[in-house]
Amino acid sequence: MKKIEAIGAKALNAIAGVGKGAWLVLNGFILFFNNKRNWQTLIHQISFAGIMSLPLIAMSAVFIGMVFTIQSYWVLESFGAASEVGLVLGLSVFRELGPVITALLYTGRVGSSITAELGLMKTSEQFASMELMSVDPISRIVGPRLVAMVITLPLLTMFFNWVALLGSAFVAGKLIGLDSGTFWSNLKNGILFYSDVLPGLFKSVIFGLIIASVSLYHGYFGDATPSGVAKNSTRTVVQGSMLVLIFDYILVALMR
Amino acid sequence: MHKSINFIVGLFVVFAFICLGMVALRASTVEPMFQNQGYRLYARFDDISGLNVHAPIRIAGVKIGVVESIELLPKSYQAKVTMVIDTRFKNLPIDTSVSVATEGLLGSKYLEVTPGFDDGFIKSGGEITQTVSSISLEKLIGKLATSFVMEK
């Protein structure tokens, strides 16, 4: 009996958590525009979440493009379709790999650190002191981070797409020795900008919103103890990645 | 300090959009809006198996439009194909014919338009009456096989 009650309590907690998270995100968005100084904070957050992530994203993109090219080349070659390597890579990167892998890396790098940052602010009671000075922490702290995360993830995805393609072109053209003219023309003919590239970017906007909500929720509402902060950043990474993959399926199934 | 970070963030945003632009220009086709600047023609086929919506329409191998929709006519059980063709190619003669062709031996299907010689032109929204249905390789091989059997 106790166990069943515990399951019920967990379910209620989860639902309440979704509600609190939605309230936080909604307020963050609305209150962001209340304070003009938030724009400067936004710039700083974009610099932290976006520019500092560029090396990680670039390295991952190059190597994913390269590995994918070699793997698909080995398979396609046995059908005599080696010239289609570029098309296979382009379709999978623009539709799936670009948005999803960028989002997963982003959860690990940006989401976890924002949770930890907010958790430490809570530990040192910075939110309470801001409220004493009649500064709304949701407007000053949550808002800019939320907007910055939603903006930067699609930008990073655009970057990922192009860099992965360059890595693939390098392997296909220089290392395998395929004709690079065929590579690019197959890409250009086979991929449609509005139905292959843009849906991927739309997905990454949604992913940005998901990661931002999860990380800000765990930072703002989580336990403000040293072990609590550690647990919350782990939770951000685990739940953020899982939600990204689940919503990826839902979005793809809906958009078709 | 503020100014330099603003500049770098601006640079980052511009850079990301340059990446998107490169993808758009070099690695994908930005679909031209034939729907807006094109006109529509219809054609009825007995068999269009393998032809898809958005398949290209070509004259002499050059793309002039796309297949907008495919539906089955309820009375004659023929397939009615709606084509959207670029307005630059407005003057198709009345005896123009259209056939379902294949890219390569096993490639995807497209519509090949062969202009006729008549002096009159098909009006916008009109019908191309001369159609050649798709040739299915499987049926051809089947026919060939049965004909060999018959001869023996």
PDB file of N, CA, C and O in Angstrom, chain A residues 40 43-44 46-47 50-51 54 94 155 158-159 162 165 184 187-188 191-195 201, chain B residues 2 5-6 8-9 12-13 15-17 19-20 22-31 33:
ATOM      1  N   GLN A  40      21.676  43.611 -22.288  1.00  0.00           N
ATOM      2  CA  GLN A  40      23.121  43.436 -22.169  1.00  0.00           C
ATOM      3  C   GLN A  40      23.447  42.069 -21.570  1.00  0.00           C
ATOM      4  O   GLN A  40      24.379  41.387 -22.007  1.00  0.00           O
ATOM      5  N   ILE A  43      23.206  39.501 -24.244  1.00  0.00           N
ATOM      6  CA  ILE A  43      24.410  39.436 -25.086  1.00  0.00           C
ATOM      7  C   ILE A  43      25.480  38.582 -24.409  1.00  0.00           C
ATOM      8  O   ILE A  43      26.097  37.712 -25.034  1.00  0.00           O
ATOM      9  N   HIS A  44      25.668  38.816 -23.102  1.00  0.00           N
ATOM     10  CA  HIS A  44      26.679  38.039 -22.381  1.00  0.00           C
ATOM     11  C   HIS A  44      26.325  36.557 -22.373  1.00  0.00           C
ATOM     12  O   HIS A  44      27.206  35.706 -22.519  1.00  0.00           O
ATOM     13  N   ILE A  46      24.489  34.942 -24.604  1.00  0.00           N
ATOM     14  CA  ILE A  46      24.684  34.368 -25.943  1.00  0.00           C
ATOM     15  C   ILE A  46      26.166  34.087 -26.161  1.00  0.00           C
ATOM     16  O   ILE A  46      26.549  33.053 -26.709  1.00  0.00           O
ATOM     17  N   SER A  47      26.988  34.999 -25.676  1.00  0.00           N
ATOM     18  CA  SER A  47      28.421  34.790 -25.809  1.00  0.00           C
ATOM     19  C   SER A  47      28.840  33.537 -25.056  1.00  0.00           C
ATOM     20  O   SER A  47      29.620  32.725 -25.564  1.00  0.00           O
ATOM     21  N   GLY A  50      26.731  30.419 -26.749  1.00  0.00           N
ATOM     22  CA  GLY A  50      26.948  30.198 -28.174  1.00  0.00           C
ATOM     23  C   GLY A  50      28.404  30.160 -28.566  1.00  0.00           C
ATOM     24  O   GLY A  50      28.914  29.148 -29.040  1.00  0.00           O
ATOM     25  N   ILE A  51      29.100  31.290 -28.325  1.00  0.00           N
ATOM     26  CA  ILE A  51      30.464  31.400 -28.846  1.00  0.00           C
ATOM     27  C   ILE A  51      31.389  30.419 -28.137  1.00  0.00           C
ATOM     28  O   ILE A  51      32.230  29.785 -28.769  1.00  0.00           O
ATOM     29  N   LEU A  54      31.310  26.995 -29.633  1.00  0.00           N
ATOM     30  CA  LEU A  54      31.705  26.785 -31.031  1.00  0.00           C
ATOM     31  C   LEU A  54      32.791  25.718 -31.197  1.00  0.00           C
ATOM     32  O   LEU A  54      32.649  24.854 -32.069  1.00  0.00           O
ATOM     33  N   PHE A  94      21.057  17.219 -42.081  1.00  0.00           N
ATOM     34  CA  PHE A  94      20.122  18.342 -42.020  1.00  0.00           C
ATOM     35  C   PHE A  94      18.848  17.964 -41.279  1.00  0.00           C
ATOM     36  O   PHE A  94      18.265  18.763 -40.571  1.00  0.00           O
ATOM     37  N   LEU A 155      21.242  28.690 -34.023  1.00  0.00           N
ATOM     38  CA  LEU A 155      22.447  29.246 -34.661  1.00  0.00           C
ATOM     39  C   LEU A 155      23.554  28.200 -34.682  1.00  0.00           C
ATOM     40  O   LEU A 155      24.235  28.011 -35.689  1.00  0.00           O
ATOM     41  N   MET A 158      22.875  25.610 -37.351  1.00  0.00           N
ATOM     42  CA  MET A 158      23.264  26.058 -38.699  1.00  0.00           C
ATOM     43  C   MET A 158      24.754  25.841 -38.907  1.00  0.00           C
ATOM     44  O   MET A 158      25.215  25.359 -39.941  1.00  0.00           O
ATOM     45  N   PHE A 159      25.514  26.202 -37.864  1.00  0.00           N
ATOM     46  CA  PHE A 159      26.965  26.061 -37.907  1.00  0.00           C
ATOM     47  C   PHE A 159      27.352  24.587 -38.038  1.00  0.00           C
ATOM     48  O   PHE A 159      28.164  24.213 -38.895  1.00  0.00           O
ATOM     49  N   TRP A 162      26.827  23.069 -41.618  1.00  0.00           N
ATOM     50  CA  TRP A 162      27.794  23.443 -42.633  1.00  0.00           C
ATOM     51  C   TRP A 162      29.143  22.789 -42.363  1.00  0.00           C
ATOM     52  O   TRP A 162      29.797  22.272 -43.277  1.00  0.00           O
ATOM     53  N   LEU A 165      29.232  19.136 -43.208  1.00  0.00           N
ATOM     54  CA  LEU A 165      29.305  18.985 -44.658  1.00  0.00           C
ATOM     55  C   LEU A 165      30.734  19.167 -45.148  1.00  0.00           C
ATOM     56  O   LEU A 165      31.211  18.427 -46.016  1.00  0.00           O
ATOM     57  N   TRP A 184      28.950  17.637 -54.713  1.00  0.00           N
ATOM     58  CA  TRP A 184      28.154  18.848 -54.449  1.00  0.00           C
ATOM     59  C   TRP A 184      26.900  18.890 -55.292  1.00  0.00           C
ATOM     60  O   TRP A 184      25.848  19.337 -54.836  1.00  0.00           O
ATOM     61  N   LEU A 187      24.263  16.662 -53.824  1.00  0.00           N
ATOM     62  CA  LEU A 187      23.689  17.334 -52.657  1.00  0.00           C
ATOM     63  C   LEU A 187      22.663  18.365 -53.089  1.00  0.00           C
ATOM     64  O   LEU A 187      21.552  18.433 -52.574  1.00  0.00           O
ATOM     65  N   LYS A 188      23.071  19.195 -54.052  1.00  0.00           N
ATOM     66  CA  LYS A 188      22.230  20.316 -54.445  1.00  0.00           C
ATOM     67  C   LYS A 188      20.935  19.838 -55.075  1.00  0.00           C
ATOM     68  O   LYS A 188      19.877  20.397 -54.823  1.00  0.00           O
ATOM     69  N   ILE A 191      18.559  17.696 -52.177  1.00  0.00           N
ATOM     70  CA  ILE A 191      18.091  18.250 -50.915  1.00  0.00           C
ATOM     71  C   ILE A 191      17.290  19.517 -51.170  1.00  0.00           C
ATOM     72  O   ILE A 191      17.717  20.404 -51.911  1.00  0.00           O
ATOM     73  N   LEU A 192      16.114  19.569 -50.553  1.00  0.00           N
ATOM     74  CA  LEU A 192      15.252  20.737 -50.727  1.00  0.00           C
ATOM     75  C   LEU A 192      15.381  21.617 -49.487  1.00  0.00           C
ATOM     76  O   LEU A 192      15.276  21.137 -48.364  1.00  0.00           O
ATOM     77  N   PHE A 193      15.604  22.905 -49.706  1.00  0.00           N
ATOM     78  CA  PHE A 193      15.868  23.797 -48.586  1.00  0.00           C
ATOM     79  C   PHE A 193      14.671  23.917 -47.655  1.00  0.00           C
ATOM     80  O   PHE A 193      14.793  23.797 -46.442  1.00  0.00           O
ATOM     81  N   TYR A 194      13.476  24.089 -48.246  1.00  0.00           N
ATOM     82  CA  TYR A 194      12.310  24.339 -47.391  1.00  0.00           C
ATOM     83  C   TYR A 194      11.805  23.076 -46.711  1.00  0.00           C
ATOM     84  O   TYR A 194      11.215  23.145 -45.646  1.00  0.00           O
ATOM     85  N   SER A 195      12.009  21.904 -47.317  1.00  0.00           N
ATOM     86  CA  SER A 195      11.434  20.719 -46.681  1.00  0.00           C
ATOM     87  C   SER A 195      12.482  19.838 -46.007  1.00  0.00           C
ATOM     88  O   SER A 195      12.114  18.911 -45.290  1.00  0.00           O
ATOM     89  N   LEU A 201      15.889  23.116 -38.508  1.00  0.00           N
ATOM     90  CA  LEU A 201      16.145  24.303 -37.693  1.00  0.00           C
ATOM     91  C   LEU A 201      14.957  24.598 -36.782  1.00  0.00           C
ATOM     92  O   LEU A 201      15.135  25.019 -35.638  1.00  0.00           O
TER      93      LEU A 201
ATOM     94  N   HIS B   2      31.812  46.320 -23.102  1.00  0.00           N
ATOM     95  CA  HIS B   2      30.498  46.031 -23.644  1.00  0.00           C
ATOM     96  C   HIS B   2      30.520  46.010 -25.153  1.00  0.00           C
ATOM     97  O   HIS B   2      29.979  45.130 -25.785  1.00  0.00           O
ATOM     98  N   ILE B   5      32.188  42.915 -26.718  1.00  0.00           N
ATOM     99  CA  ILE B   5      31.409  41.670 -26.625  1.00  0.00           C
ATOM    100  C   ILE B   5      30.183  41.749 -27.529  1.00  0.00           C
ATOM    101  O   ILE B   5      29.803  40.769 -28.173  1.00  0.00           O
ATOM    102  N   ASN B   6      29.599  42.944 -27.634  1.00  0.00           N
ATOM    103  CA  ASN B   6      28.482  43.102 -28.575  1.00  0.00           C
ATOM    104  C   ASN B   6      28.929  42.764 -29.991  1.00  0.00           C
ATOM    105  O   ASN B   6      28.234  42.081 -30.738  1.00  0.00           O
ATOM    106  N   ILE B   8      31.421  40.866 -30.930  1.00  0.00           N
ATOM    107  CA  ILE B   8      31.707  39.439 -31.126  1.00  0.00           C
ATOM    108  C   ILE B   8      30.422  38.632 -31.252  1.00  0.00           C
ATOM    109  O   ILE B   8      30.306  37.749 -32.101  1.00  0.00           O
ATOM    110  N   VAL B   9      29.418  38.983 -30.416  1.00  0.00           N
ATOM    111  CA  VAL B   9      28.147  38.268 -30.511  1.00  0.00           C
ATOM    112  C   VAL B   9      27.482  38.534 -31.855  1.00  0.00           C
ATOM    113  O   VAL B   9      26.948  37.622 -32.492  1.00  0.00           O
ATOM    114  N   PHE B  12      29.090  36.430 -34.345  1.00  0.00           N
ATOM    115  CA  PHE B  12      28.656  35.034 -34.203  1.00  0.00           C
ATOM    116  C   PHE B  12      27.335  34.800 -34.928  1.00  0.00           C
ATOM    117  O   PHE B  12      27.174  33.828 -35.672  1.00  0.00           O
ATOM    118  N   VAL B  13      26.383  35.750 -34.728  1.00  0.00           N
ATOM    119  CA  VAL B  13      25.078  35.594 -35.373  1.00  0.00           C
ATOM    120  C   VAL B  13      25.226  35.652 -36.887  1.00  0.00           C
ATOM    121  O   VAL B  13      24.692  34.802 -37.628  1.00  0.00           O
ATOM    122  N   PHE B  15      27.847  34.998 -38.621  1.00  0.00           N
ATOM    123  CA  PHE B  15      28.583  33.810 -39.031  1.00  0.00           C
ATOM    124  C   PHE B  15      27.649  32.606 -39.173  1.00  0.00           C
ATOM    125  O   PHE B  15      27.706  31.867 -40.166  1.00  0.00           O
ATOM    126  N   ALA B  16      26.744  32.442 -38.177  1.00  0.00           N
ATOM    127  CA  ALA B  16      25.803  31.328 -38.235  1.00  0.00           C
ATOM    128  C   ALA B  16      24.919  31.448 -39.465  1.00  0.00           C
ATOM    129  O   ALA B  16      24.660  30.463 -40.161  1.00  0.00           O
ATOM    130  N   PHE B  17      24.493  32.690 -39.771  1.00  0.00           N
ATOM    131  CA  PHE B  17      23.626  32.834 -40.938  1.00  0.00           C
ATOM    132  C   PHE B  17      24.395  32.660 -42.237  1.00  0.00           C
ATOM    133  O   PHE B  17      23.827  32.221 -43.244  1.00  0.00           O
ATOM    134  N   CYS B  19      26.700  30.422 -42.531  1.00  0.00           N
ATOM    135  CA  CYS B  19      26.691  28.964 -42.649  1.00  0.00           C
ATOM    136  C   CYS B  19      25.385  28.489 -43.276  1.00  0.00           C
ATOM    137  O   CYS B  19      25.380  27.652 -44.178  1.00  0.00           O
ATOM    138  N   LEU B  20      24.263  29.043 -42.798  1.00  0.00           N
ATOM    139  CA  LEU B  20      22.964  28.669 -43.356  1.00  0.00           C
ATOM    140  C   LEU B  20      22.904  29.032 -44.841  1.00  0.00           C
ATOM    141  O   LEU B  20      22.414  28.264 -45.667  1.00  0.00           O
ATOM    142  N   MET B  22      25.407  29.273 -46.920  1.00  0.00           N
ATOM    143  CA  MET B  22      26.227  28.354 -47.694  1.00  0.00           C
ATOM    144  C   MET B  22      25.481  27.047 -47.937  1.00  0.00           C
ATOM    145  O   MET B  22      25.513  26.492 -49.039  1.00  0.00           O
ATOM    146  N   VAL B  23      24.785  26.553 -46.889  1.00  0.00           N
ATOM    147  CA  VAL B  23      23.990  25.336 -47.063  1.00  0.00           C
ATOM    148  C   VAL B  23      22.918  25.563 -48.117  1.00  0.00           C
ATOM    149  O   VAL B  23      22.699  24.737 -49.002  1.00  0.00           O
ATOM    150  N   ALA B  24      22.266  26.731 -48.046  1.00  0.00           N
ATOM    151  CA  ALA B  24      21.189  27.012 -48.995  1.00  0.00           C
ATOM    152  C   ALA B  24      21.728  27.106 -50.414  1.00  0.00           C
ATOM    153  O   ALA B  24      21.125  26.602 -51.356  1.00  0.00           O
ATOM    154  N   LEU B  25      22.882  27.753 -50.571  1.00  0.00           N
ATOM    155  CA  LEU B  25      23.381  27.994 -51.927  1.00  0.00           C
ATOM    156  C   LEU B  25      24.068  26.769 -52.513  1.00  0.00           C
ATOM    157  O   LEU B  25      23.858  26.427 -53.675  1.00  0.00           O
ATOM    158  N   ARG B  26      24.907  26.132 -51.714  1.00  0.00           N
ATOM    159  CA  ARG B  26      25.758  25.096 -52.293  1.00  0.00           C
ATOM    160  C   ARG B  26      25.222  23.691 -52.092  1.00  0.00           C
ATOM    161  O   ARG B  26      25.536  22.793 -52.860  1.00  0.00           O
ATOM    162  N   ALA B  27      24.446  23.459 -51.014  1.00  0.00           N
ATOM    163  CA  ALA B  27      24.115  22.082 -50.692  1.00  0.00           C
ATOM    164  C   ALA B  27      22.633  21.785 -50.783  1.00  0.00           C
ATOM    165  O   ALA B  27      22.207  20.708 -50.397  1.00  0.00           O
ATOM    166  N   SER B  28      21.802  22.719 -51.228  1.00  0.00           N
ATOM    167  CA  SER B  28      20.394  22.376 -51.329  1.00  0.00           C
ATOM    168  C   SER B  28      19.732  23.247 -52.385  1.00  0.00           C
ATOM    169  O   SER B  28      20.230  24.306 -52.731  1.00  0.00           O
ATOM    170  N   THR B  29      18.606  22.757 -52.865  1.00  0.00           N
ATOM    171  CA  THR B  29      17.844  23.511 -53.841  1.00  0.00           C
ATOM    172  C   THR B  29      16.802  24.332 -53.097  1.00  0.00           C
ATOM    173  O   THR B  29      16.000  23.780 -52.365  1.00  0.00           O
ATOM    174  N   VAL B  30      16.861  25.636 -53.262  1.00  0.00           N
ATOM    175  CA  VAL B  30      15.795  26.475 -52.722  1.00  0.00           C
ATOM    176  C   VAL B  30      14.680  26.412 -53.744  1.00  0.00           C
ATOM    177  O   VAL B  30      14.803  26.950 -54.835  1.00  0.00           O
ATOM    178  N   GLU B  31      13.589  25.694 -53.379  1.00  0.00           N
ATOM    179  CA  GLU B  31      12.557  25.406 -54.367  1.00  0.00           C
ATOM    180  C   GLU B  31      11.990  26.699 -54.937  1.00  0.00           C
ATOM    181  O   GLU B  31      11.513  27.537 -54.188  1.00  0.00           O
ATOM    182  N   MET B  33       9.268  29.040 -56.472  1.00  0.00           N
ATOM    183  CA  MET B  33       7.834  29.011 -56.208  1.00  0.00           C
ATOM    184  C   MET B  33       7.074  28.959 -57.517  1.00  0.00           C
ATOM    185  O   MET B  33       6.542  29.957 -57.977  1.00  0.00           O
TER     186      MET B  33
END
